[in-house]
Amino acid sequence: MHPVRRQRLLAVVFIVVAASVAAALLAYALRQNMNLFYTPSQVAGGEAPAGTRIRVGGMVVEGSLERASEDLKASFLLTDGAARVPVTYAGILPDLFAEGEAAVATGELGPEGRFIASQVLAKHDENYTPPEVADAMEKAMGKARESSQ
Amino acid sequence: MTFTQWFHRLGSPRWFYQASGKWLPWLAAATLILLVAGLVWGLGFAPADAKQGNSFRIIYIHVPAAFLALAGYYVMAVAGAIGLIWKMKLAEMAMRPAATLGAALTFISLFTGALWGKPTWGTYWVWDARITSMLVLFFLYLGVIALHYAYTSRDAATRAGAVLALVGTVNIPIIYKSVDWWYTLHQPATIKLTEAPTMHPAMFQPLVVMILGFYCFYALALILGLRAEILHRERRTRWVRELIGEDAV
């Protein structure tokens, strides 16, 4: 290769490598801030700051959702499998919010570890299934559960 | 013909203009067939999603547009690098149309994502790693376009645009892996390189057709943009004058 072109090629490689190193350092320095939410384990471990607006994300525990009968107040538990965070929220929950599905709540960590949410978002998973197939899977799983009992 | 000869011939705008004229009808036909088939199949015949209902169908636009927004960035950056190192005219000319196309595709994926986010997540926008890095990609494309007009010297403009394009390449793996590296609201990838897609085949097949259709559309639009750029930059050369003269008669 012509020496001038070789030099230009090295310059191009240098630009890409330098930018990558800079971005990696930036991402490393901001590693917690890059996350949209804290997990229930982090909240339980005291990593999440109290008294300031944060987000907590996890799976809504089956059977934990309670809705008030006269207003929009709702409470539920968020879990990541290791720890649980109780959440209270007054407002309209998204259509796709459901027990056993993931959700992200924005709000403040109150006293006694209760999370007071001002916004709750449903987090969708990467699985796409037609309704008939989902029904069939549900039935098959129900049967498996019955036979195991 | 050796590789170097082929490389030099590809670098000739005139040769490319004449050769690409022959590819265009085929490419246009493939684009039309794939996009129409994919849209009718995906929007009309694919089953609805068990949880999201019909709103999931935006995936047939959102995912192909996002794919090409990312792949197109590499097209632009590689063209920039070839322009910087070998001073290949054709590569320098390809950057500008690639930037416009990429910006448009990035905008489409952000916009369709916002439309889908409202019924699914409950919000149009959230500053998670995936969406924010995608917005950065949009600004990178706009930056390359802006630099193109920021200099009076074409060489300086091309060089500045190429350097910005190369710096921005670091963002592409970040966008791609953001959903795995950090906690985001955006779900992880449905289509993976190494594993089976987490999508029912009846929904996945039209998506593949749409992705192929978008690839063809990208190639078609890039070639058309490049041909316009060639005519504009070579407007004083004899072959372009002859071409225009012939067309006018």
Coordinates of C-alpha atoms in Angstrom, one line a residue:
Chain A
M1 CA 0.0 0.0 0.0
H2 CA 1.1 3.5 -0.8
P3 CA 2.7 5.1 2.4
V4 CA 0.3 8.1 2.2
R5 CA -2.7 5.8 2.0
R6 CA -1.3 3.7 4.8
Q7 CA -1.0 6.8 7.0
R8 CA -4.6 7.8 6.2
L9 CA -5.8 4.3 7.0
L10 CA -4.0 4.4 10.3
A11 CA -5.7 7.8 11.0
V12 CA -9.1 6.3 10.3
V13 CA -8.4 3.3 12.6
F14 CA -7.2 5.7 15.2
I15 CA -10.4 7.8 15.0
V16 CA -12.6 4.7 15.4
V17 CA -10.5 3.2 18.3
A18 CA -10.3 6.6 20.1
A19 CA -14.0 7.2 19.8
S20 CA -14.7 3.6 21.1
V21 CA -12.4 4.1 24.1
A22 CA -14.0 7.4 24.9
A23 CA -17.5 6.0 24.7
A24 CA -16.5 2.9 26.8
L25 CA -15.1 5.2 29.5
L26 CA -18.2 7.4 29.4
A27 CA -20.5 4.3 29.7
Y28 CA -18.4 2.9 32.5
A29 CA -18.5 6.2 34.5
L30 CA -22.2 6.5 34.0
R31 CA -23.0 2.8 34.4
Q32 CA -25.8 3.2 37.0
N33 CA -27.3 6.2 35.3
M34 CA -27.5 4.3 32.0
N35 CA -30.0 2.0 33.6
L36 CA -33.6 3.2 33.3
F37 CA -34.6 1.7 36.6
Y38 CA -33.4 0.0 39.8
T39 CA -34.2 -3.6 40.5
P40 CA -36.1 -4.6 43.7
S41 CA -32.8 -6.3 44.9
Q42 CA -31.0 -2.9 44.6
V43 CA -33.8 -1.2 46.4
A44 CA -33.8 -3.8 49.2
G45 CA -29.9 -3.6 49.3
G46 CA -30.2 0.2 49.9
E47 CA -28.5 1.1 46.6
A48 CA -31.5 3.2 45.5
P49 CA -31.6 6.7 47.0
A50 CA -34.6 7.5 49.2
G51 CA -36.5 10.8 49.0
T52 CA -35.7 11.4 45.3
R53 CA -37.4 10.5 42.1
I54 CA -36.3 7.1 40.9
R55 CA -37.7 4.2 38.8
V56 CA -38.1 0.7 40.0
G57 CA -38.7 -2.1 37.5
G58 CA -39.6 -5.8 37.8
M59 CA -42.2 -8.4 37.5
V60 CA -45.7 -7.8 39.0
V61 CA -46.1 -10.6 41.5
E62 CA -49.1 -12.9 40.7
G63 CA -52.0 -12.2 43.0
S64 CA -50.5 -9.0 44.5
L65 CA -52.5 -6.4 42.6
E66 CA -55.2 -4.8 44.7
R67 CA -57.4 -2.0 43.4
A68 CA -59.4 0.3 45.6
S69 CA -63.2 0.0 45.1
E70 CA -64.0 3.8 45.1
D71 CA -60.9 5.5 43.6
L72 CA -58.0 4.8 41.3
K73 CA -55.6 3.7 44.0
A74 CA -53.8 0.4 43.3
S75 CA -51.1 -1.4 45.0
F76 CA -48.9 -4.3 43.9
L77 CA -45.5 -6.0 44.5
L78 CA -42.6 -5.8 42.1
T79 CA -40.0 -8.6 42.1
D80 CA -36.9 -9.6 40.3
G81 CA -37.0 -13.1 41.8
A82 CA -34.7 -12.2 44.8
A83 CA -36.5 -9.3 46.5
R84 CA -39.9 -7.6 46.5
V85 CA -40.9 -3.9 46.6
P86 CA -44.4 -2.9 47.5
V87 CA -45.8 -0.1 45.2
T88 CA -48.8 2.2 45.6
Y89 CA -50.1 4.2 42.7
A90 CA -53.1 6.4 42.1
G91 CA -53.9 6.7 38.4
I92 CA -54.7 4.8 35.3
L93 CA -52.6 1.7 34.7
P94 CA -51.6 0.9 31.1
D95 CA -53.7 -1.6 29.2
L96 CA -50.9 -4.1 29.1
F97 CA -50.2 -3.9 32.8
A98 CA -50.9 -7.3 34.3
E99 CA -49.8 -9.7 37.0
G100 CA -46.9 -11.9 35.9
E101 CA -45.8 -9.1 33.4
A102 CA -43.0 -6.6 33.8
A103 CA -43.6 -3.0 34.8
V104 CA -41.6 0.1 35.5
A105 CA -42.8 2.5 38.2
T106 CA -41.5 6.1 38.6
G107 CA -41.8 7.7 42.0
E108 CA -40.2 8.0 45.4
L109 CA -39.2 5.5 48.0
G110 CA -41.3 6.3 51.1
P111 CA -40.9 5.3 54.7
E112 CA -40.9 1.5 55.4
G113 CA -39.7 0.8 52.0
R114 CA -43.0 1.4 50.2
F115 CA -42.6 2.9 46.8
I116 CA -45.1 5.7 46.0
A117 CA -45.4 5.8 42.2
S118 CA -46.5 8.8 40.1
Q119 CA -46.3 6.9 36.8
V120 CA -46.5 3.2 36.0
L121 CA -45.4 1.9 32.6
A122 CA -45.9 -1.6 31.2
K123 CA -42.7 -3.3 29.9
H124 CA -43.4 -5.6 27.0
D125 CA -41.3 -8.7 26.4
E126 CA -39.8 -9.8 23.1
N127 CA -42.2 -12.6 22.6
Y128 CA -45.0 -12.4 20.0
T129 CA -47.7 -15.1 19.9
P130 CA -51.1 -15.3 18.1
P131 CA -54.0 -15.6 20.6
E132 CA -54.9 -19.2 19.6
V133 CA -51.3 -20.3 20.2
A134 CA -51.2 -18.4 23.6
D135 CA -54.5 -20.1 24.6
A136 CA -53.3 -23.5 23.6
M137 CA -50.0 -23.0 25.6
E138 CA -52.0 -21.8 28.6
K139 CA -54.2 -24.9 28.5
A140 CA -51.3 -27.2 28.1
M141 CA -49.6 -25.6 31.0
G142 CA -52.8 -25.9 33.1
K143 CA -53.0 -29.6 32.3
A144 CA -49.4 -30.1 33.2
R145 CA -50.0 -28.4 36.5
E146 CA -53.1 -30.5 37.2
S147 CA -51.3 -33.8 36.5
S148 CA -48.4 -32.8 38.7
Q149 CA -50.6 -32.1 41.6
Chain B
M1 CA -9.7 -8.2 -14.7
T2 CA -7.8 -7.9 -11.5
F3 CA -9.3 -6.6 -8.3
T4 CA -7.5 -3.3 -8.5
Q5 CA -8.8 -2.7 -12.0
W6 CA -12.3 -3.5 -10.8
F7 CA -11.9 -1.2 -7.8
H8 CA -10.8 1.7 -10.0
R9 CA -13.7 1.1 -12.5
L10 CA -16.2 1.1 -9.6
G11 CA -14.7 4.4 -8.5
S12 CA -15.5 6.0 -11.8
P13 CA -18.8 8.0 -11.5
R14 CA -19.4 7.7 -15.2
W15 CA -19.1 3.9 -15.2
F16 CA -21.3 3.7 -12.2
Y17 CA -23.9 5.9 -13.7
Q18 CA -24.2 3.9 -16.8
A19 CA -24.0 0.5 -15.0
S20 CA -26.5 1.4 -12.3
G21 CA -29.0 2.5 -15.0
K22 CA -29.3 -1.2 -16.0
W23 CA -29.8 -2.4 -12.4
L24 CA -32.5 0.1 -11.5
P25 CA -35.6 -1.6 -13.1
W26 CA -34.7 -5.0 -11.5
L27 CA -34.2 -3.4 -8.1
A28 CA -37.3 -1.3 -8.4
A29 CA -39.4 -4.4 -9.3
A30 CA -37.9 -6.4 -6.4
T31 CA -38.6 -3.5 -3.9
L32 CA -42.2 -3.1 -5.1
I33 CA -43.0 -6.8 -5.0
L34 CA -41.4 -7.4 -1.6
L35 CA -42.9 -4.3 0.1
V36 CA -46.4 -4.8 -1.3
A37 CA -46.3 -8.6 -0.4
G38 CA -44.9 -7.9 3.0
L39 CA -47.3 -5.2 3.9
V40 CA -50.4 -7.1 2.7
W41 CA -49.2 -10.2 4.4
G42 CA -48.1 -8.5 7.6
L43 CA -51.0 -6.0 8.0
G44 CA -53.8 -8.1 6.6
F45 CA -53.1 -11.8 7.1
A46 CA -50.6 -12.3 10.0
P47 CA -52.4 -13.2 13.2
A48 CA -52.8 -10.5 15.9
D49 CA -50.7 -10.7 19.0
A50 CA -52.2 -12.3 22.1
K51 CA -51.3 -9.4 24.4
Q52 CA -51.0 -6.3 22.1
G53 CA -53.7 -7.1 19.6
N54 CA -53.3 -5.3 16.3
S55 CA -50.9 -2.6 17.5
F56 CA -48.0 -5.1 17.3
R57 CA -48.3 -4.8 13.5
I58 CA -46.2 -1.6 13.6
I59 CA -43.3 -4.0 13.9
Y60 CA -43.5 -4.5 10.1
I61 CA -42.4 -0.9 9.6
H62 CA -40.5 -0.2 12.8
V63 CA -38.0 -3.1 12.8
P64 CA -37.0 -3.0 9.1
A65 CA -36.6 0.8 9.3
A66 CA -34.4 0.5 12.5
F67 CA -32.4 -2.3 10.8
L68 CA -31.6 -0.1 7.8
A69 CA -31.0 2.9 10.0
L70 CA -28.2 1.0 11.7
A71 CA -26.8 -0.8 8.6
G72 CA -27.0 2.4 6.6
Y73 CA -24.8 4.1 9.1
Y74 CA -22.0 1.6 8.3
V75 CA -22.6 2.2 4.6
M76 CA -22.1 5.9 5.2
A77 CA -19.0 5.4 7.5
V78 CA -17.3 2.9 5.2
A79 CA -17.9 5.3 2.2
G80 CA -16.4 8.1 4.3
A81 CA -13.4 5.9 5.2
I82 CA -12.8 4.9 1.6
G83 CA -13.1 8.5 0.6
L84 CA -10.6 9.6 3.2
I85 CA -8.0 6.9 2.5
W86 CA -8.3 6.3 -1.3
K87 CA -9.9 9.6 -2.3
M88 CA -12.4 7.6 -4.3
K89 CA -14.9 10.0 -5.8
L90 CA -17.8 7.7 -5.9
A91 CA -17.5 6.9 -2.2
E92 CA -17.3 10.6 -1.3
M93 CA -20.5 11.2 -3.3
A94 CA -22.3 8.3 -1.6
M95 CA -22.0 9.9 1.9
R96 CA -24.5 12.7 1.4
P97 CA -27.5 10.5 0.0
A98 CA -26.7 7.9 2.6
A99 CA -26.9 10.5 5.4
T100 CA -30.4 11.7 4.2
L101 CA -31.7 8.2 3.9
G102 CA -30.3 7.2 7.2
A103 CA -31.8 10.2 8.9
A104 CA -35.2 9.5 7.4
L105 CA -35.1 5.8 8.4
T106 CA -34.0 6.7 12.0
F107 CA -36.9 9.2 12.2
I108 CA -39.4 6.5 11.0
S109 CA -38.2 4.0 13.6
L110 CA -38.4 6.6 16.4
F111 CA -41.8 7.8 15.3
T112 CA -43.3 4.4 14.8
G113 CA -41.8 3.4 18.1
A114 CA -43.5 6.3 19.9
L115 CA -46.8 5.5 18.3
W116 CA -46.5 1.9 19.5
G117 CA -45.2 2.9 22.9
K118 CA -48.3 4.8 23.9
P119 CA -50.8 1.8 23.8
T120 CA -48.1 -0.7 24.9
W121 CA -46.0 1.0 27.6
G122 CA -48.4 3.9 28.4
T123 CA -46.0 6.6 27.2
Y124 CA -44.8 7.9 23.8
W125 CA -41.2 8.5 25.0
V126 CA -38.9 7.4 27.8
W127 CA -35.2 8.3 28.1
D128 CA -33.9 4.7 28.2
A129 CA -30.6 3.6 26.7
R130 CA -32.1 2.2 23.5
I131 CA -34.3 5.2 22.6
T132 CA -31.7 7.8 23.7
S133 CA -28.9 6.2 21.7
M134 CA -31.3 6.0 18.7
L135 CA -31.9 9.7 19.0
V136 CA -28.1 10.3 19.1
L137 CA -28.0 8.3 15.8
F138 CA -30.5 10.7 14.3
F139 CA -28.4 13.7 15.4
L140 CA -25.3 12.1 14.0
Y141 CA -27.0 11.7 10.6
L142 CA -28.2 15.4 10.8
G143 CA -24.6 16.4 11.8
V144 CA -23.2 14.8 8.6
I145 CA -25.8 16.5 6.5
A146 CA -25.1 19.9 8.2
L147 CA -21.3 19.5 7.8
H148 CA -21.8 18.9 4.1
Y149 CA -23.2 22.5 3.8
A150 CA -20.9 24.1 6.5
Y151 CA -17.9 24.4 4.3
T152 CA -17.4 26.3 1.0
S153 CA -14.6 23.9 0.1
R154 CA -16.1 20.5 -1.0
D155 CA -13.0 18.6 0.1
A156 CA -13.1 20.1 3.6
A157 CA -16.8 19.3 3.9
T158 CA -16.3 15.7 2.7
R159 CA -13.4 15.2 5.1
A160 CA -15.3 16.7 8.1
G161 CA -18.4 14.6 7.3
A162 CA -16.3 11.4 7.0
V163 CA -14.6 12.0 10.4
L164 CA -17.9 12.6 12.1
A165 CA -19.4 9.5 10.5
L166 CA -16.4 7.4 11.7
V167 CA -16.6 8.8 15.2
G168 CA -20.3 7.9 15.3
T169 CA -19.7 4.3 14.4
V170 CA -19.1 3.6 18.1
N171 CA -22.9 4.3 18.6
I172 CA -24.1 1.4 16.4
P173 CA -23.0 -1.5 18.7
I174 CA -24.2 0.6 21.7
I175 CA -27.7 0.9 20.1
Y176 CA -27.7 -2.8 19.2
K177 CA -26.6 -4.0 22.7
S178 CA -28.2 -1.3 24.8
V179 CA -31.2 -3.6 25.7
D180 CA -28.8 -6.3 27.0
W181 CA -26.2 -4.1 28.7
W182 CA -28.6 -1.9 30.7
Y183 CA -32.1 -2.0 32.1
T184 CA -34.3 -0.4 29.5
L185 CA -38.0 -0.1 28.9
H186 CA -37.5 -1.3 25.3
Q187 CA -37.6 -5.1 25.1
P188 CA -34.6 -7.1 24.0
A189 CA -34.2 -8.2 20.4
T190 CA -36.8 -10.6 18.9
I191 CA -34.6 -11.5 16.0
K192 CA -31.2 -12.8 17.1
L193 CA -28.2 -13.8 15.0
T194 CA -27.5 -17.0 17.0
E195 CA -31.0 -18.1 18.2
A196 CA -34.4 -18.7 16.8
P197 CA -36.7 -15.6 16.8
T198 CA -39.0 -15.4 19.8
M199 CA -41.9 -14.8 17.4
H200 CA -44.5 -17.2 16.0
P201 CA -43.5 -18.2 12.4
A202 CA -46.8 -16.9 11.0
M203 CA -45.9 -13.4 12.3
F204 CA -42.1 -13.7 11.6
Q205 CA -42.3 -14.7 7.9
P206 CA -43.9 -11.4 6.7
L207 CA -41.4 -9.5 8.8
V208 CA -38.5 -11.2 6.9
V209 CA -40.2 -10.2 3.6
M210 CA -40.4 -6.6 4.9
I211 CA -36.8 -6.5 6.0
L212 CA -35.7 -7.8 2.6
G213 CA -38.0 -5.2 1.0
F214 CA -36.4 -2.5 3.0
Y215 CA -32.9 -3.6 2.0
C216 CA -33.9 -3.4 -1.6
F217 CA -35.6 -0.1 -1.1
Y218 CA -32.4 1.2 0.6
A219 CA -30.2 0.1 -2.3
L220 CA -32.7 1.6 -4.8
A221 CA -32.9 4.9 -3.0
L222 CA -29.2 5.1 -2.4
I223 CA -28.4 4.4 -6.1
L224 CA -31.0 7.1 -7.2
G225 CA -29.5 9.6 -4.7
L226 CA -26.0 8.8 -5.8
R227 CA -26.9 9.2 -9.5
A228 CA -28.4 12.6 -8.8
E229 CA -25.2 13.5 -6.9
I230 CA -23.0 12.3 -9.8
L231 CA -24.9 14.4 -12.3
H232 CA -24.7 17.4 -10.1
R233 CA -21.0 17.2 -9.4
E234 CA -20.0 16.1 -12.9
R235 CA -22.4 18.6 -14.6
R236 CA -19.5 20.3 -16.4
T237 CA -18.0 17.2 -17.8
R238 CA -18.5 16.2 -21.4
W239 CA -20.3 13.0 -20.8
V240 CA -23.0 14.6 -18.6
R241 CA -23.5 17.4 -21.1
E242 CA -23.9 14.9 -23.9
L243 CA -26.3 12.9 -21.8
I244 CA -28.4 15.9 -21.0
G245 CA -28.2 17.1 -24.6
E246 CA -29.4 13.8 -25.9
D247 CA -32.3 13.8 -23.4
A248 CA -33.3 17.3 -24.4
V249 CA -33.5 16.6 -28.2

